Short mmCIF file of C-alpha atoms in Angstrom, two decimals:
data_model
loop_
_atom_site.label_atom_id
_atom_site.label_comp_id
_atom_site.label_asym_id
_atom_site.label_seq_id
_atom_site.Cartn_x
_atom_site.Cartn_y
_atom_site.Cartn_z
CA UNK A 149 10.08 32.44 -15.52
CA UNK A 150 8.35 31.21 -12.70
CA UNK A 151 10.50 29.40 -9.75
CA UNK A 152 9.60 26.33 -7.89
CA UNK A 153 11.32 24.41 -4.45
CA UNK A 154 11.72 20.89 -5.78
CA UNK A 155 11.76 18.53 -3.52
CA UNK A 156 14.63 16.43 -3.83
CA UNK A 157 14.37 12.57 -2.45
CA UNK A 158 17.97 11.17 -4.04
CA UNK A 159 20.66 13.25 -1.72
CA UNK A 160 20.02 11.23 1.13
CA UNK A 161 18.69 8.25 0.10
CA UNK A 162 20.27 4.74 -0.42
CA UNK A 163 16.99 3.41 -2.31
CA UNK A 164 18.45 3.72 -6.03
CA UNK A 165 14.54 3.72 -7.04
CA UNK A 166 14.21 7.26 -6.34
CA UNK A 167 17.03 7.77 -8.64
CA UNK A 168 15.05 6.31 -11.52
CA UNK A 169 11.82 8.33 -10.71
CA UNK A 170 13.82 11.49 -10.40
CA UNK A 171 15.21 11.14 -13.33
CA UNK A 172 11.96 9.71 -15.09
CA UNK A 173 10.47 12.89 -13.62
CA UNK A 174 12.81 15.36 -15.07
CA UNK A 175 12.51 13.63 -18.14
CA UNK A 176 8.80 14.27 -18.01
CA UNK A 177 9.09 18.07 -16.86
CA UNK A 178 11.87 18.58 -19.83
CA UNK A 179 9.37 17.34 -22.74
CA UNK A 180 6.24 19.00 -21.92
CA UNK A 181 7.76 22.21 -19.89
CA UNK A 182 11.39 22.54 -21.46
CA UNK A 183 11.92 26.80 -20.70
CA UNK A 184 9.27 27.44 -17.98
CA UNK A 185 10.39 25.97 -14.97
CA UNK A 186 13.28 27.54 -12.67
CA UNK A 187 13.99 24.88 -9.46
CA UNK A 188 15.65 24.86 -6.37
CA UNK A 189 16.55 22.13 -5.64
CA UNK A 190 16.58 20.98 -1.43
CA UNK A 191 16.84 17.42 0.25
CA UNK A 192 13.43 16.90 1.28
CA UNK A 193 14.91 14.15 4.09
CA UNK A 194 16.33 17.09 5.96
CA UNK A 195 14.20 18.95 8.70
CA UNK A 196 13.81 22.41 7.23
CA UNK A 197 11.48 23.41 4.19
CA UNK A 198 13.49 26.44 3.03
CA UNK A 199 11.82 30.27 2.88
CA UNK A 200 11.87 31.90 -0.37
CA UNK A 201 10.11 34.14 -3.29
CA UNK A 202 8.72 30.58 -4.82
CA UNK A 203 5.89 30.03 -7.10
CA UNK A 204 5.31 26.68 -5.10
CA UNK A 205 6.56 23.62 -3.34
CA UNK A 206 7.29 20.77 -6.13
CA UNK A 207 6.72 17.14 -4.78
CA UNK A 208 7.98 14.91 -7.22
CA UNK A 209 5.56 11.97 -5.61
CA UNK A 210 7.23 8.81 -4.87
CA UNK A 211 6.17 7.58 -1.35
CA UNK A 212 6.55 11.38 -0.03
CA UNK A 213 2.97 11.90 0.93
CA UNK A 214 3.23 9.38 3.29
CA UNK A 215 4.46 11.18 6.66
CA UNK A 216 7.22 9.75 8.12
CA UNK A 217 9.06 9.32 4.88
CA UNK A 218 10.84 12.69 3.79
CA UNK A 219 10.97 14.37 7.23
CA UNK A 220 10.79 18.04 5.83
CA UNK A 221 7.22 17.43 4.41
CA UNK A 222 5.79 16.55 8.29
CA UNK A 223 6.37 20.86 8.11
CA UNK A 224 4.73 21.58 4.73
CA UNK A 225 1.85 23.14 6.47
CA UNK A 226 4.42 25.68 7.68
CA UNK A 227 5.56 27.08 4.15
CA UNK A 228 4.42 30.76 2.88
CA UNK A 229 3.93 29.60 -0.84
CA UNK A 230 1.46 26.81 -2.38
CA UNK A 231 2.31 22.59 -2.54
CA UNK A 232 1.86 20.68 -5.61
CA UNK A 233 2.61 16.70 -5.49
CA UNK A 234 3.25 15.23 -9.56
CA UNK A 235 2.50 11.50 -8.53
CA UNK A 236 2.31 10.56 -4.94
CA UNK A 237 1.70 7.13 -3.27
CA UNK A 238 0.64 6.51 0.56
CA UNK A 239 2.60 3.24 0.96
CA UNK A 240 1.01 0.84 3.74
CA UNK A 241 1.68 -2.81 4.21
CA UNK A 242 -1.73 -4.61 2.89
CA UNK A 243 -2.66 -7.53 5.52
CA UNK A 244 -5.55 -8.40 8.34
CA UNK A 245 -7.95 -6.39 6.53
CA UNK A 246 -9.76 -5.71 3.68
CA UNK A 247 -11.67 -3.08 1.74
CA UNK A 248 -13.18 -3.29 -1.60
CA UNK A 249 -11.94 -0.28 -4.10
CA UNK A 250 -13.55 -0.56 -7.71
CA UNK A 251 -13.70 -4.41 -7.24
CA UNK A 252 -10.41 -5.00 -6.43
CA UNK A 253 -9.75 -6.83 -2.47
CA UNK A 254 -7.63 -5.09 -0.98
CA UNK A 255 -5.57 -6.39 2.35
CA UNK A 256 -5.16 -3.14 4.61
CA UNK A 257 -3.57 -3.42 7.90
CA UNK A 258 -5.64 -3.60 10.62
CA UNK A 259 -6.49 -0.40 12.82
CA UNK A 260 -4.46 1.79 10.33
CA UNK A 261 -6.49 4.91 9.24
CA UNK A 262 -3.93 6.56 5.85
CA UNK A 263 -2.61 9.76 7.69
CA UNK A 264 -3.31 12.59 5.10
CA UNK A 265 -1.64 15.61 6.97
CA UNK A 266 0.55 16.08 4.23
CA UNK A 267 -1.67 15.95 1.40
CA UNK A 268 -4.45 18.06 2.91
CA UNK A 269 -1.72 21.17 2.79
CA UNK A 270 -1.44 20.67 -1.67
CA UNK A 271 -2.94 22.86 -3.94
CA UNK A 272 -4.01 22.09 -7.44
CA UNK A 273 -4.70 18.69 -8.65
CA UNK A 274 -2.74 15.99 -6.62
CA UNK A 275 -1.76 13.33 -9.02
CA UNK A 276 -1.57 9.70 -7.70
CA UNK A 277 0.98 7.19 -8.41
CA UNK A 278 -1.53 4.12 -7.39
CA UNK A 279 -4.45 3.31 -7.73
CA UNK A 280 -4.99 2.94 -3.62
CA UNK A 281 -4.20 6.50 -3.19
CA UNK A 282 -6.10 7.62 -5.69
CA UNK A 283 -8.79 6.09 -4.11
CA UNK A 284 -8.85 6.89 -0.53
CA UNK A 285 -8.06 10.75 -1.83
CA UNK A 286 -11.07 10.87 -3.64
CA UNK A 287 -12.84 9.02 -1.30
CA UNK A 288 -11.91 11.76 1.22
CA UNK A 289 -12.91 14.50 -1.11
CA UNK A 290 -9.23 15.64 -2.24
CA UNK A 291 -9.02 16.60 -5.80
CA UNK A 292 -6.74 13.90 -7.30
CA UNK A 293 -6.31 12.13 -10.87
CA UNK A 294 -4.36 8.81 -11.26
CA UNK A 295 -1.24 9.39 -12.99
CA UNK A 296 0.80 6.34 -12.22
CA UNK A 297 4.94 6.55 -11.90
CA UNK A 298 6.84 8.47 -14.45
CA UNK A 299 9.10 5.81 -14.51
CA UNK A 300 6.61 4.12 -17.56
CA UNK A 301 7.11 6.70 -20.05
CA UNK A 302 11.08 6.52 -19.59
CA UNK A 303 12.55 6.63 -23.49
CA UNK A 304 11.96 3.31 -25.37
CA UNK A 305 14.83 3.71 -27.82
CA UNK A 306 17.76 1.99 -28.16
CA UNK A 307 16.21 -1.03 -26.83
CA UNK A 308 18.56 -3.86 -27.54
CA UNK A 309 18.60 -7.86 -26.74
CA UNK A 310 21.57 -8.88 -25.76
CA UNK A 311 20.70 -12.36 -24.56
CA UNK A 312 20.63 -12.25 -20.87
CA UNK A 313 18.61 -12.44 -17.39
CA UNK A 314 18.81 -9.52 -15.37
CA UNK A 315 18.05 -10.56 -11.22
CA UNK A 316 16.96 -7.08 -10.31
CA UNK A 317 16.85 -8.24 -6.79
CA UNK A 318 14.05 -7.78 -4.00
CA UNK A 319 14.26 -6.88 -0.32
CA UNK A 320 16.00 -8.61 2.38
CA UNK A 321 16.12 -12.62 2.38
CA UNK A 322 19.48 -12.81 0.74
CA UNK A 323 20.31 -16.04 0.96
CA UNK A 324 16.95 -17.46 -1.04
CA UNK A 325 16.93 -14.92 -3.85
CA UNK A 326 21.20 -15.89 -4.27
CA UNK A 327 20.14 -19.58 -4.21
CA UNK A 328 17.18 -19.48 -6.92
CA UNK A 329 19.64 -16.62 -8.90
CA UNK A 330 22.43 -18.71 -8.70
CA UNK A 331 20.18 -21.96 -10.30
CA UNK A 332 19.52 -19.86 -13.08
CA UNK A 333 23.25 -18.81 -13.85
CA UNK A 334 23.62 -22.64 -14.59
CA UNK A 335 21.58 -22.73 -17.80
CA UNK A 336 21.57 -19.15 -18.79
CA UNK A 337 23.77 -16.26 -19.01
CA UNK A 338 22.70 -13.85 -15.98
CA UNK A 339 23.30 -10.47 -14.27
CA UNK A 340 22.62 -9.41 -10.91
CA UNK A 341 21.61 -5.74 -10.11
CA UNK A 342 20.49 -4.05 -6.65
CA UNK A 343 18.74 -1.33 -5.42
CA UNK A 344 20.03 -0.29 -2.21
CA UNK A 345 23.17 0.82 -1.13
CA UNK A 346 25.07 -1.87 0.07
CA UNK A 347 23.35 -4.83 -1.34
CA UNK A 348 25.76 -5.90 -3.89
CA UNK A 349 28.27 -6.88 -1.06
CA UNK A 350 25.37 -8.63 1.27
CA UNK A 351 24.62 -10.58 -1.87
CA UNK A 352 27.96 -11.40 -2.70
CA UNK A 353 28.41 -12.35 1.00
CA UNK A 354 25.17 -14.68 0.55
CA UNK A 355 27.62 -16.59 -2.25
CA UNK A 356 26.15 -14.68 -5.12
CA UNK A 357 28.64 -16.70 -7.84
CA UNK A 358 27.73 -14.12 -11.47
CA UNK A 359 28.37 -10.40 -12.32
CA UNK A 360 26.73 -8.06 -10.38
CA UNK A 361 25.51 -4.05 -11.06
CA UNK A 362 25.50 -1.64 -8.55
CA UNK A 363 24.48 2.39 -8.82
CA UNK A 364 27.68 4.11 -9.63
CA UNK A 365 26.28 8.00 -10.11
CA UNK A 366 25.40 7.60 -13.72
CA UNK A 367 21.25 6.65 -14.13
CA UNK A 368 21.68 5.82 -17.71
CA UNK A 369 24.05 3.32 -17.75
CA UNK A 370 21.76 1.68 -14.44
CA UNK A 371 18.81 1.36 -16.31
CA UNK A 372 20.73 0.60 -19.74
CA UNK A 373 20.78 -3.45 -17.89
CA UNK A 374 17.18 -2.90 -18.20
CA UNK A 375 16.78 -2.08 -21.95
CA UNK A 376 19.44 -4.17 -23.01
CA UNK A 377 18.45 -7.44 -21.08
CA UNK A 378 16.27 -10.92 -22.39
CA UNK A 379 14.65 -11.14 -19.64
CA UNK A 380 13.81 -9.24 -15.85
CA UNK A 381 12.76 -10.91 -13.19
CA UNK A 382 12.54 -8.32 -10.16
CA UNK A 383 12.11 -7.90 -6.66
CA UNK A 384 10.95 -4.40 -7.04
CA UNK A 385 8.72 -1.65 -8.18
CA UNK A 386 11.48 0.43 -9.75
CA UNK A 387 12.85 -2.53 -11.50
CA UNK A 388 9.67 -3.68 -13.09
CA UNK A 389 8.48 -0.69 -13.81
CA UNK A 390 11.42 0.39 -16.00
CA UNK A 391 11.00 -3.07 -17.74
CA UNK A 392 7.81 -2.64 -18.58
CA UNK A 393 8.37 0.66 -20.22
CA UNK A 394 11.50 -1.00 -21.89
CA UNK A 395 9.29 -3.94 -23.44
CA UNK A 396 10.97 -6.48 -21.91
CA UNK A 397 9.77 -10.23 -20.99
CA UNK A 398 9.65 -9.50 -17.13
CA UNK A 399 8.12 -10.89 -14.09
CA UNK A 400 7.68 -9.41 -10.34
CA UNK A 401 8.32 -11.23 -7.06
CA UNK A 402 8.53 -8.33 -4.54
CA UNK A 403 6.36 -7.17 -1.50
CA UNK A 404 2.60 -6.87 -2.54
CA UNK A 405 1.08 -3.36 0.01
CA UNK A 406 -0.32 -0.14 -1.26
CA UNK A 407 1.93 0.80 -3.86
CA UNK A 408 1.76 -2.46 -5.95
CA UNK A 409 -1.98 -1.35 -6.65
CA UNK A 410 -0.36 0.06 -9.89
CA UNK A 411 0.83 -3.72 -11.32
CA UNK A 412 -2.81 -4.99 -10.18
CA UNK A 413 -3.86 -2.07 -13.13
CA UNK A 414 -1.21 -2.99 -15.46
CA UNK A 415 -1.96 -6.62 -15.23
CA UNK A 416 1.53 -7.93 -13.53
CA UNK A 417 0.92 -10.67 -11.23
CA UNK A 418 2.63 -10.31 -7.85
CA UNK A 419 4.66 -13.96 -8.33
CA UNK A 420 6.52 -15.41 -4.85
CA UNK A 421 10.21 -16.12 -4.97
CA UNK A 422 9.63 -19.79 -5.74
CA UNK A 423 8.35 -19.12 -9.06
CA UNK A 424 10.86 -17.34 -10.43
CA UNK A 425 12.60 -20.69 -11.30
CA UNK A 426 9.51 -20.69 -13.85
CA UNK A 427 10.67 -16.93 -15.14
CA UNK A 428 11.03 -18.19 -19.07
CA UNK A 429 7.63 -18.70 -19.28
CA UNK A 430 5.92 -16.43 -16.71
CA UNK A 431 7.72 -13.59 -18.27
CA UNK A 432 5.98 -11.44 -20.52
CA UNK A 433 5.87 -8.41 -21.78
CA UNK A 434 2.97 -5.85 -21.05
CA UNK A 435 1.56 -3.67 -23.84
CA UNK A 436 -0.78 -1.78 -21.90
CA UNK A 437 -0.44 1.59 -24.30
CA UNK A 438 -3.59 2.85 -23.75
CA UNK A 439 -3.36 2.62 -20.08
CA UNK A 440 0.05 4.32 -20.55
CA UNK A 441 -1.33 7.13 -22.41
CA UNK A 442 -4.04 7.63 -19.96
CA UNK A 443 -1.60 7.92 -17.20
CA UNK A 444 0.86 10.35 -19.25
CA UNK A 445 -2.64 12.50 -20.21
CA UNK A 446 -3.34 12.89 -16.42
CA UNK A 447 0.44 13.45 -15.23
CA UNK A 448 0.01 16.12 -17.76
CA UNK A 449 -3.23 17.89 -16.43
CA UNK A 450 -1.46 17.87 -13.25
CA UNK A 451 1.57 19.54 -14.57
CA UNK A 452 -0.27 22.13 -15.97
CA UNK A 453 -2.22 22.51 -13.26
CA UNK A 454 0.74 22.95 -10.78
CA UNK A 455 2.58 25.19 -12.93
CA UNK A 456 -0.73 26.99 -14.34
CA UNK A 457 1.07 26.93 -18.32
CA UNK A 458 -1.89 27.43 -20.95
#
């Protein structure tokens, strides 16, 4: 059995998003590679890569090819064995200035140039979770395929309607996203959820007045106010991503930079915060299946081309 360092991105993190992806991604690995794999397991926000007898370095993707973000990784080109990233995202704000990728406008931030110290040090095929990665990594000769996030092929089943909004709520400006929540509680029955440690008691704080979910430990029951809500109108990627995968009416308000090149290929609109008052009919649900597949084919390739499985 062949034995790989996985990188892990939950130990120290407060973002519950990486939660889902890790657990999206295990899900993944499980199905198509269920007695192959042997990991180790290390907190890739730490300093040190470990040494070892490994087969390779497993990136999981995220936002960790972006330097900066899981401080171990600035090292990677210091590891004896191979790197492999699953589905990897350079996140940058997009604003000031703009580049044309397969006739989509992009807004890039001025006088930024995407650092790829990290991913010039994988092996194999990298697999992109965006569709702006996968671009300027193939623009810059890098063997890549576009695999988009894990997080849409999470389990379907069990989907259930239990006749409520779920706020899955955005970054930072509290007090708005409480007010426009709270207008919604009037007419319909809602529930809040978060995403970052410590945001259920800034929102209650900011007068938040209905139930609210926060990440206890256990992913399941988290996402489970996904799959068994009416509606989902979300603040971010990790919340409408899950959604969409659930086949729920949902709508997304959140930031619009690198990573949100994904939605422009799925077909979400980015929406501002002062729509979401509109959220029974903006919502909808996306049945993009054969841009699903296409995704879970090329997550796939990569796999097999990490872990070299005929």
């Amino acid at each position: 059995m062949k034995s790989y360092l996985y990188a892990n991105f939950t130990d120290s993190s407060i973002n519950y998003g990486n939660y889902v992806i890790d657990y999206a991604t295990k899900q993944f690995l499980k199905e198509n590679f269920p007695n192959e794999i042997n990991f180790r397991e290390y907190d890739s926000f730490g300093d040190i890569i470990p040494d070892g007898d490994f087969n390779g370095l497993f990136i999981p993707g995220c936002t960790m090819l972006t330097p900066g973000e899981n401080s171990s990784l600035n090292k990677i080109d210091k590891v004896n064995y191979k790197s492999f990233c699953l589905a990897g995202s350079l996140w940058y704000s997009q604003v000031d200035k703009f580049f044309l990728f397969k006739k989509r406008l992009l807004k890039y931030k001025k006088g930024i140039t995407p650092d790829l110290s990290i991913v010039k040090n994988l092996s194999g095929i990298v697999g992109c979770r965006d569709s702006f990665t996968y671009d300027v990594l193939t623009s810059n000769g890098i063997n890549s395929l576009y695999t988009g996030c894990p997080t849409l092929f999470l389990d379907n089943s069990n989907v259930v309607d239990n006749n409520y909004v779920l706020f899955s709520f955005g970054r930072g400006d509290y007090y708005r996203q409480v007010s426009v929540g709270n207008k919604i509680g009037k007419n319909t029955p809602l529930i809040g959820i978060v995403h970052e440690e410590g945001d259920a008691k800034r929102l209650l704080a900011a007068g938040w007045k209905y139930p609210i979910v926060d990440f206890n430990g256990d992913i399941e029951l988290y996402l489970s106010y996904f799959k068994n809500a009416s509606y989902v109108i979300s603040g971010r990627l990790h919340g409408i991503l899950p959604s969409i995968a659930f086949g729920k009416k949902c709508m997304y308000f959140g930031t619009n930079d690198t990573r949100t090149t994904i939605l422009n290929d799925i077909g979400v609109p980015i929406y501002s915060l002062g729509d979401v008052k509109k959220f029974s009919t903006l919502c909808r649900v996306y049945n993009n299946s054969d841009l699903i597949s296409f995704f879970k084919k090329n997550m796939k390739i990569v796999a097999d081309s990490i872990f070299h499985i005929d």
